[in-house]
mmCIF file of C-alpha atoms in Angstrom:
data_model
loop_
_atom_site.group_PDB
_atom_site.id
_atom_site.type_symbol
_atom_site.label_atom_id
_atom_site.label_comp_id
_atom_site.label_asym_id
_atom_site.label_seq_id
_atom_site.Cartn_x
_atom_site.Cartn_y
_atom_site.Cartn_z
ATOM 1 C CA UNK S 136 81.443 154.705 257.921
ATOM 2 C CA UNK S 137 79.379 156.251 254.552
ATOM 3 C CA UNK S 138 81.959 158.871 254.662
ATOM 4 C CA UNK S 139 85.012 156.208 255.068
ATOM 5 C CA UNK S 140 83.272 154.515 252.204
ATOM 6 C CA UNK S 141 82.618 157.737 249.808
ATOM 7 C CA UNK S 142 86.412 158.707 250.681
ATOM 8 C CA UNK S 143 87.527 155.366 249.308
ATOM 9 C CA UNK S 144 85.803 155.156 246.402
ATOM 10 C CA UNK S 145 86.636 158.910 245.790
ATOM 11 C CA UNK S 146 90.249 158.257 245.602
ATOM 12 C CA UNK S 147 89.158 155.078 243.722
ATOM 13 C CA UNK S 148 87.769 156.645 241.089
ATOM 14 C CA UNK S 149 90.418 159.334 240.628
ATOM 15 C CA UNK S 150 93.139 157.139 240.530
ATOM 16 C CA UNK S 151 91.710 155.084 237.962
ATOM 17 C CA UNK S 152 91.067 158.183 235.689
ATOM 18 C CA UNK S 153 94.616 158.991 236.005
ATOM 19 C CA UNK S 154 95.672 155.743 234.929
ATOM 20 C CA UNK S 155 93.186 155.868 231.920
ATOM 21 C CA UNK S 156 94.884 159.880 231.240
ATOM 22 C CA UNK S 157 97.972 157.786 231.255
ATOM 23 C CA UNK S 158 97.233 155.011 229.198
ATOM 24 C CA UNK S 159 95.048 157.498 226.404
ATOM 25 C CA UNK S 160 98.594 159.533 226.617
ATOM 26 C CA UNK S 161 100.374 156.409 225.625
ATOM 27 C CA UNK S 162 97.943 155.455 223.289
ATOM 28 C CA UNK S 163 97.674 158.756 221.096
ATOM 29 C CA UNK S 164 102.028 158.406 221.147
ATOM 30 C CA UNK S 165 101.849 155.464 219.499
ATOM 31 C CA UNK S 166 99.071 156.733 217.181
ATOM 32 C CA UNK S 167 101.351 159.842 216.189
ATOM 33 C CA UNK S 168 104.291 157.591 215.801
ATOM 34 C CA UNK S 169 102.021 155.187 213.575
ATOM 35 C CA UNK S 170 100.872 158.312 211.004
ATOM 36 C CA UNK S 171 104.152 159.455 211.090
ATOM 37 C CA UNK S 172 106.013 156.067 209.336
ATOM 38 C CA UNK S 173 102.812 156.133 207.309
ATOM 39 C CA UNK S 174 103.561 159.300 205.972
ATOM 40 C CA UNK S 175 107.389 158.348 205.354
ATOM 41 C CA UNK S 176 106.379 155.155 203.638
ATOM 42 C CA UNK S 177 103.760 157.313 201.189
ATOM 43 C CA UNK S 178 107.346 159.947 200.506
ATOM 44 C CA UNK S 179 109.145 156.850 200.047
ATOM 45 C CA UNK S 180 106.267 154.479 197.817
ATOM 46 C CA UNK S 181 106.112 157.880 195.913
ATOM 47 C CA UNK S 182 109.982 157.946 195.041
ATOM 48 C CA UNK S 183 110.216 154.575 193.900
ATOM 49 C CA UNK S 184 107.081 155.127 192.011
ATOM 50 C CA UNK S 185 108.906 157.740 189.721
ATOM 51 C CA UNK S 186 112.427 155.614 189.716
ATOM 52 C CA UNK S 187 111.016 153.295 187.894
ATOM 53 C CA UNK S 188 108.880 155.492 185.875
ATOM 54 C CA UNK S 189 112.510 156.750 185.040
ATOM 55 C CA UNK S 190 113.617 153.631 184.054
ATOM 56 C CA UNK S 191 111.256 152.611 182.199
ATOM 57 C CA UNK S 192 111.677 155.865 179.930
ATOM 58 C CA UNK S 193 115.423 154.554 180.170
ATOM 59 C CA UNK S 194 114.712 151.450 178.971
ATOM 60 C CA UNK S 195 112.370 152.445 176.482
ATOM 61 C CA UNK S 196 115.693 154.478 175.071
ATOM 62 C CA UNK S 197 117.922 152.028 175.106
ATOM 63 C CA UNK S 198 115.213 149.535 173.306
ATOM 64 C CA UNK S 199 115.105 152.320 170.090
ATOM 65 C CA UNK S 200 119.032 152.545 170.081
ATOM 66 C CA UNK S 201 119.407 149.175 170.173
ATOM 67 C CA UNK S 202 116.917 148.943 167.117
ATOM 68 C CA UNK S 203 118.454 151.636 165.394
ATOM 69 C CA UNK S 204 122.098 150.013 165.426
ATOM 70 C CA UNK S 205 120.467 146.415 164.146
ATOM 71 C CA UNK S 206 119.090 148.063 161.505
ATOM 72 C CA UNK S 207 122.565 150.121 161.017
ATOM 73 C CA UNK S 208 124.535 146.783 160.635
ATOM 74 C CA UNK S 209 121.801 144.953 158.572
ATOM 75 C CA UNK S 210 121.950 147.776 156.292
ATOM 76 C CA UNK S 211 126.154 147.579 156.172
ATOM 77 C CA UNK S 212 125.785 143.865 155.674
ATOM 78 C CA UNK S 213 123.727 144.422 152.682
ATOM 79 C CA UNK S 214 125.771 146.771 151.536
ATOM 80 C CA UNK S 215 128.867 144.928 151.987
ATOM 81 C CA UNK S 216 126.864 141.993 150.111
ATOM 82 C CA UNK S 217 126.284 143.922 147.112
ATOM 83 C CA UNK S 218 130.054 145.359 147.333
ATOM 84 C CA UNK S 219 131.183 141.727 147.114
ATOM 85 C CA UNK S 220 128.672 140.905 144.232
ATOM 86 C CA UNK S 221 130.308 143.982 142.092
ATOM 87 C CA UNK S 222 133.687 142.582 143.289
ATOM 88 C CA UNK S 223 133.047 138.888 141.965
ATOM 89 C CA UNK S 224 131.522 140.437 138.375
ATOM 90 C CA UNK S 225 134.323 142.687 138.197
ATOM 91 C CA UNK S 226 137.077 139.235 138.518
ATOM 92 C CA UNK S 227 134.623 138.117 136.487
ATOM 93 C CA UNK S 228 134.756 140.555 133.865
ATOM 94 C CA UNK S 229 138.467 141.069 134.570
ATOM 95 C CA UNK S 230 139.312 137.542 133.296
ATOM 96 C CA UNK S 231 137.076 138.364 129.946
ATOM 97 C CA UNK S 232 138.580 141.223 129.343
ATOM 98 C CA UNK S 233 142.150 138.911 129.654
ATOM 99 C CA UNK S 234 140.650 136.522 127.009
ATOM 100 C CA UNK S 235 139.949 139.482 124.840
ATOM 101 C CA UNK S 236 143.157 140.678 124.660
ATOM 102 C CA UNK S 237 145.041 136.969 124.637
ATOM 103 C CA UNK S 238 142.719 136.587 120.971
ATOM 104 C CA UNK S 239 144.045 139.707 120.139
ATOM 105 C CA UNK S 240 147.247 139.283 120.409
ATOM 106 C CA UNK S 241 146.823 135.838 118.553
ATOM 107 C CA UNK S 242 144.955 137.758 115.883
ATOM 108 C CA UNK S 243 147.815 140.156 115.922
ATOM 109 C CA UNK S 244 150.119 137.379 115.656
ATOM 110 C CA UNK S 245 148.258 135.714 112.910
ATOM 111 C CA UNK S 246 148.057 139.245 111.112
ATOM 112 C CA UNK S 247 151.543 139.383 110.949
ATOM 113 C CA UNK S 248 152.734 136.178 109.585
ATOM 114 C CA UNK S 249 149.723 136.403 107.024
ATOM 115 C CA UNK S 250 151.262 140.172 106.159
ATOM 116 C CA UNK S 251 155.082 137.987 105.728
ATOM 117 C CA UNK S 252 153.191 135.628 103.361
ATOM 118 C CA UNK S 253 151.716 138.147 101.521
ATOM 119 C CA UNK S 254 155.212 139.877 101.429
ATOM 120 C CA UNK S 255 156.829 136.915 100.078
ATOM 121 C CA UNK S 256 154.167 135.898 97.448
ATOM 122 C CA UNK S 257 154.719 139.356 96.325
ATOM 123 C CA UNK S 258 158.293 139.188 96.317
ATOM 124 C CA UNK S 259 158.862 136.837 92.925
ATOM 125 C CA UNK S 260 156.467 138.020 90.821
ATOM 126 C CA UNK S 261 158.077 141.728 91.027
ATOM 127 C CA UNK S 262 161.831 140.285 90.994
ATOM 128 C CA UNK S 263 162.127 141.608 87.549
ATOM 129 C CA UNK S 264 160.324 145.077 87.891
ATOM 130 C CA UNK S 265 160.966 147.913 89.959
ATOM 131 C CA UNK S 266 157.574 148.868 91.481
ATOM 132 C CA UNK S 267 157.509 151.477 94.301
ATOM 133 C CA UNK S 268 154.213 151.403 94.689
ATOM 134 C CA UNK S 269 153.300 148.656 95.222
ATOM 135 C CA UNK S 270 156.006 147.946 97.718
ATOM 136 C CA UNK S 271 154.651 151.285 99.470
ATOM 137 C CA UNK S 272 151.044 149.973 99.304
ATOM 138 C CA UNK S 273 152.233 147.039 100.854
ATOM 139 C CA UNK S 274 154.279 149.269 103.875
ATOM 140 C CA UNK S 275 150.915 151.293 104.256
ATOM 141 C CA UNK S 276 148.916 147.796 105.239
ATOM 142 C CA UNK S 277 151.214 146.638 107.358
ATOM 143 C CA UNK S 278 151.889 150.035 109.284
ATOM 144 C CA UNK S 279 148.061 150.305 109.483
ATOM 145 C CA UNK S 280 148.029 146.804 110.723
ATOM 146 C CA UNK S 281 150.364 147.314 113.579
ATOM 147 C CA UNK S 282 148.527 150.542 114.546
ATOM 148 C CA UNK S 283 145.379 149.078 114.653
ATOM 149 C CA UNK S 284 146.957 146.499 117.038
ATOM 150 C CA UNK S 285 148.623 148.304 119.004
ATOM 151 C CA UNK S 286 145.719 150.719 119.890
ATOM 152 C CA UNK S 287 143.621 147.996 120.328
ATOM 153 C CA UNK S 288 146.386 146.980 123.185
ATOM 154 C CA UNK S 289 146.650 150.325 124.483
ATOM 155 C CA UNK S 290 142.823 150.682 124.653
ATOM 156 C CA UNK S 291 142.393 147.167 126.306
ATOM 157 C CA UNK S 292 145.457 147.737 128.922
ATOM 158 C CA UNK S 293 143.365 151.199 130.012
ATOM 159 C CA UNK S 294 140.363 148.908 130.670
ATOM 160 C CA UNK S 295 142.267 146.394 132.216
ATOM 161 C CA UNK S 296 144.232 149.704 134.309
ATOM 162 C CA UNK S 297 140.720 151.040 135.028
ATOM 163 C CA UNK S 298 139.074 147.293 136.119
ATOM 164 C CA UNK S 299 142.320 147.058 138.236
ATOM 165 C CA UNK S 300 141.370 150.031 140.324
ATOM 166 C CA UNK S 301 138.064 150.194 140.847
ATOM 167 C CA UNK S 302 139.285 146.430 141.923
ATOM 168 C CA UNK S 303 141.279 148.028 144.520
ATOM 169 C CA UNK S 304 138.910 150.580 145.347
ATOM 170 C CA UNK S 305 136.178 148.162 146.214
ATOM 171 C CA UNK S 306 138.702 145.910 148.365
ATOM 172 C CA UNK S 307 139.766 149.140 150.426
ATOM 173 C CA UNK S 308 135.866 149.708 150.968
ATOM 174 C CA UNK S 309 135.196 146.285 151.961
ATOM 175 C CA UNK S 310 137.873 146.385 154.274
ATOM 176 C CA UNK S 311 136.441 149.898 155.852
ATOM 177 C CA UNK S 312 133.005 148.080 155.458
ATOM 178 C CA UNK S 313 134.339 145.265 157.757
ATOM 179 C CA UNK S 314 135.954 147.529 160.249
ATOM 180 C CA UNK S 315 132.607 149.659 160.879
ATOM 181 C CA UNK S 316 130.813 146.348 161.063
ATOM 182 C CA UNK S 317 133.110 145.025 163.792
ATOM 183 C CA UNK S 318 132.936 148.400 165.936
ATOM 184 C CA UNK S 319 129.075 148.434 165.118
ATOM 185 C CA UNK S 320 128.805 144.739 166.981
ATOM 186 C CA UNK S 321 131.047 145.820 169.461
ATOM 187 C CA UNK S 322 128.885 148.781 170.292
ATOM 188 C CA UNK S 323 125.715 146.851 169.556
ATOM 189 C CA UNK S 324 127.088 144.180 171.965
ATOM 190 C CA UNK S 325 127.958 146.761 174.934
ATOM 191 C CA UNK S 326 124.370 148.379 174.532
ATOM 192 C CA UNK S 327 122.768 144.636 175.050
ATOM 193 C CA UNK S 328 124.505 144.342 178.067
ATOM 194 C CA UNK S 329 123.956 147.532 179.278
ATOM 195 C CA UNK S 330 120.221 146.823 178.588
ATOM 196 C CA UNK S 331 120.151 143.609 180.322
ATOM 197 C CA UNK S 332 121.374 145.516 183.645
ATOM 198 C CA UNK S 333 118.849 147.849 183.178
ATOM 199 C CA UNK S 334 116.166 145.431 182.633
ATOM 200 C CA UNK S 335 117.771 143.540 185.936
ATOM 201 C CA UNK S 336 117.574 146.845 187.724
ATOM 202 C CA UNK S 337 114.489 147.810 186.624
ATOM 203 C CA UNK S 338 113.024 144.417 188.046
ATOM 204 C CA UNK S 339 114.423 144.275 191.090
ATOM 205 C CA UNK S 340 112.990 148.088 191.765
ATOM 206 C CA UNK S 341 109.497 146.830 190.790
ATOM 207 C CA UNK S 342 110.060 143.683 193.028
ATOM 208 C CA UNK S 343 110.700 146.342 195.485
ATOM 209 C CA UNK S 344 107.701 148.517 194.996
ATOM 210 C CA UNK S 345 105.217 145.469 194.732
ATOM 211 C CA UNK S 346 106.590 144.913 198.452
ATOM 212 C CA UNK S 347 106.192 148.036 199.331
ATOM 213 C CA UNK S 348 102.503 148.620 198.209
ATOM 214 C CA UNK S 349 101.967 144.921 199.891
ATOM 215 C CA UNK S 350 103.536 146.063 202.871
ATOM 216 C CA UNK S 351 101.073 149.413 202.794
ATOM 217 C CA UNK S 352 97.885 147.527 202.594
ATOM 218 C CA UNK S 353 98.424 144.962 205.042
ATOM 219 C CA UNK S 354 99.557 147.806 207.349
ATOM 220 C CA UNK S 355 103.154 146.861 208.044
ATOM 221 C CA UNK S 356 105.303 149.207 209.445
ATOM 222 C CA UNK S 357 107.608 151.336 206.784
ATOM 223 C CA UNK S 358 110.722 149.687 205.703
ATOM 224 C CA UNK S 359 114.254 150.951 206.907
ATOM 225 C CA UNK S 360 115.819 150.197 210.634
ATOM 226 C CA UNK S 361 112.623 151.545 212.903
ATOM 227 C CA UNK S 362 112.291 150.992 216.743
ATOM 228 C CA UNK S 363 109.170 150.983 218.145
ATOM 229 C CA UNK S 364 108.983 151.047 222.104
ATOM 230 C CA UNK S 365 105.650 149.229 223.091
ATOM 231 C CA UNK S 366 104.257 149.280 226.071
ATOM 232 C CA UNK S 367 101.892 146.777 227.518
ATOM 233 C CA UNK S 368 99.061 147.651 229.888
ATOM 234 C CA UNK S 369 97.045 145.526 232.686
ATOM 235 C CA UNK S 370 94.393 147.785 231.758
ATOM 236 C CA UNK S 371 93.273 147.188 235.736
ATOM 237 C CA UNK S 372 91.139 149.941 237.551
ATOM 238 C CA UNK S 373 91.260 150.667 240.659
ATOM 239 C CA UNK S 374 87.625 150.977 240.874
ATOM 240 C CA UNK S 375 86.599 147.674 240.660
ATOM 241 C CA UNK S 376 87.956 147.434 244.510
ATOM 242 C CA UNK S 377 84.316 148.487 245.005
ATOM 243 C CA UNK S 378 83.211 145.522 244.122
ATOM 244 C CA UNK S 379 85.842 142.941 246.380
ATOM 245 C CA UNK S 380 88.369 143.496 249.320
ATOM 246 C CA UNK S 381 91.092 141.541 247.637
ATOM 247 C CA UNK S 382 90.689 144.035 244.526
ATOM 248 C CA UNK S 383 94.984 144.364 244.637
ATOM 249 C CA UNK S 384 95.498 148.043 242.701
ATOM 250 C CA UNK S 385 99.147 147.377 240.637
ATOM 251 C CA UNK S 386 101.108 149.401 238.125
ATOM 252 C CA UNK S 387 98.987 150.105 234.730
ATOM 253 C CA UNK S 388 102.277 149.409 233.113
ATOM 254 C CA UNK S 389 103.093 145.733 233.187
ATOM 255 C CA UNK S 390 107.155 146.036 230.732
ATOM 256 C CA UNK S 391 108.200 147.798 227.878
ATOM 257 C CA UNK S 392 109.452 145.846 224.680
ATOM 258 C CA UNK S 393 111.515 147.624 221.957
ATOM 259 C CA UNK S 394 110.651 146.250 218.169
ATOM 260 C CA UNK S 395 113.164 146.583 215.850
ATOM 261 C CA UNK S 396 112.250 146.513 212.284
ATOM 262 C CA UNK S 397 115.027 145.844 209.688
ATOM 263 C CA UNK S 398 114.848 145.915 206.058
ATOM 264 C CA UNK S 399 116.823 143.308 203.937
#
């Protein structure tokens, strides 16, 4: 009977260290499975890590350019400011210079018929005599008279010739002024977009890192569509049939459930 007894709890004893053996097997799979997602999730916390380092240089980029144009088209607006200013002095000046030369010409005018006056005051008194020179005296003024006039005309239509271009000159630059300014909002309003997704992007990645890290510390499972076969164990021995008859000795392996792990 002692050896019926020591038989018993001889197989007793072996098959519940083969059914620990089986269960440490199962346990030390799921452990290497465990470091192994760990790992991936450190390769892929370390990857997003440096994307957004990446965009954040990017950003940082785009931030200067997008200074540098502002300042570009204040600078063109200023200048096209002060290109108006010259504009409105030259009008200005323009319609002087168009007074100037309407007083000449009365001055002109009035030069002449004061010239006929003095011609025909001069006229009866020397009826009677025969005096060249004073009738060539008389020529010489008025000659010098109209040559004085008309170079003051011919100098004031050069101005007005001159005023006339650079008139010109600073419309055409306006104009180019206004076409740069146009392409410089254009491109100025293309970078702020472009920014904006970047900005968008560059949140959403650090959204995505922050749930990452949270996911690492509070020992979730690494992101990405994982399944995980579990196994559940009684965790019965049959050794403890020493200890009662009705001991019943089952499977250490009670189902298997398969975890599937998806990432939005």
């Amino acid at each position: 009977q002692m050896r019926a007894t020591s038989d018993k709890s001889l197989r007793l004893v072996l098959s519940t260290f083969k059914n620990l053996r089986e269960e440490l097997c199962h346990l030390q799979d799921d452990l290497g499975k465990l470091e192994t997602d760990n790992i991936l999730l450190k390769k892929d916390l370390a990857f997003k890590d440096s994307q957004v380092k990446e965009y954040e240089t990017m950003l940082a980029s785009l931030r200067e350019n997008n200074r540098q144009q502002q300042q570009g088209l204040r600078d063109s607006t200023a200048r096209c400011r002060s290109l108006e200013e010259q504009l409105l002095s030259l009008r200005l000046s323009e319609g002087d210079k168009d007074c100037q030369l309407k007083e000449l010409e009365y001055s002109r005018r009035a030069l002449e018929q004061e010239i006929q006056s003095l011609k025909l005051q001069v006229r009866p008194p020397l009826a009677g005599c025969s005096s060249p020179t004073l009738q060539t005296t008389t020529d010489e003024l008025s000659s010098r008279y109209v040559e004085m006039i008309n170079n003051l005309r011919e100098d004031k239509d050069r101005e007005i010739r001159s005023l006339r271009s650079q008139i010109c000159q600073f419309q055409q630059d306006i104009t180019r002024r206004e076409g740069s300014n146009s392409d410089l909002q254009m491109r100025l309003h293309e970078l702020t977009s472009l920014l904006e997704d970047k900005e968008a992007f560059i949140k959403q990645q650090q959204e995505e890192l922050f749930r990452l890290k949270h996911e690492k510390l509070s020992g979730s499972q690494s992101p990405g569509v994982t399944a995980i076969i579990t196994k559940k164990y009684r965790n019965q021995y049959p050794i403890l049939g020493l200890l009662s008859d009705d001991y019943k000795v089952t499977s250490p392996v009670n189902k298997s459930q398969t975890i599937v792990i998806e990432r939005t």
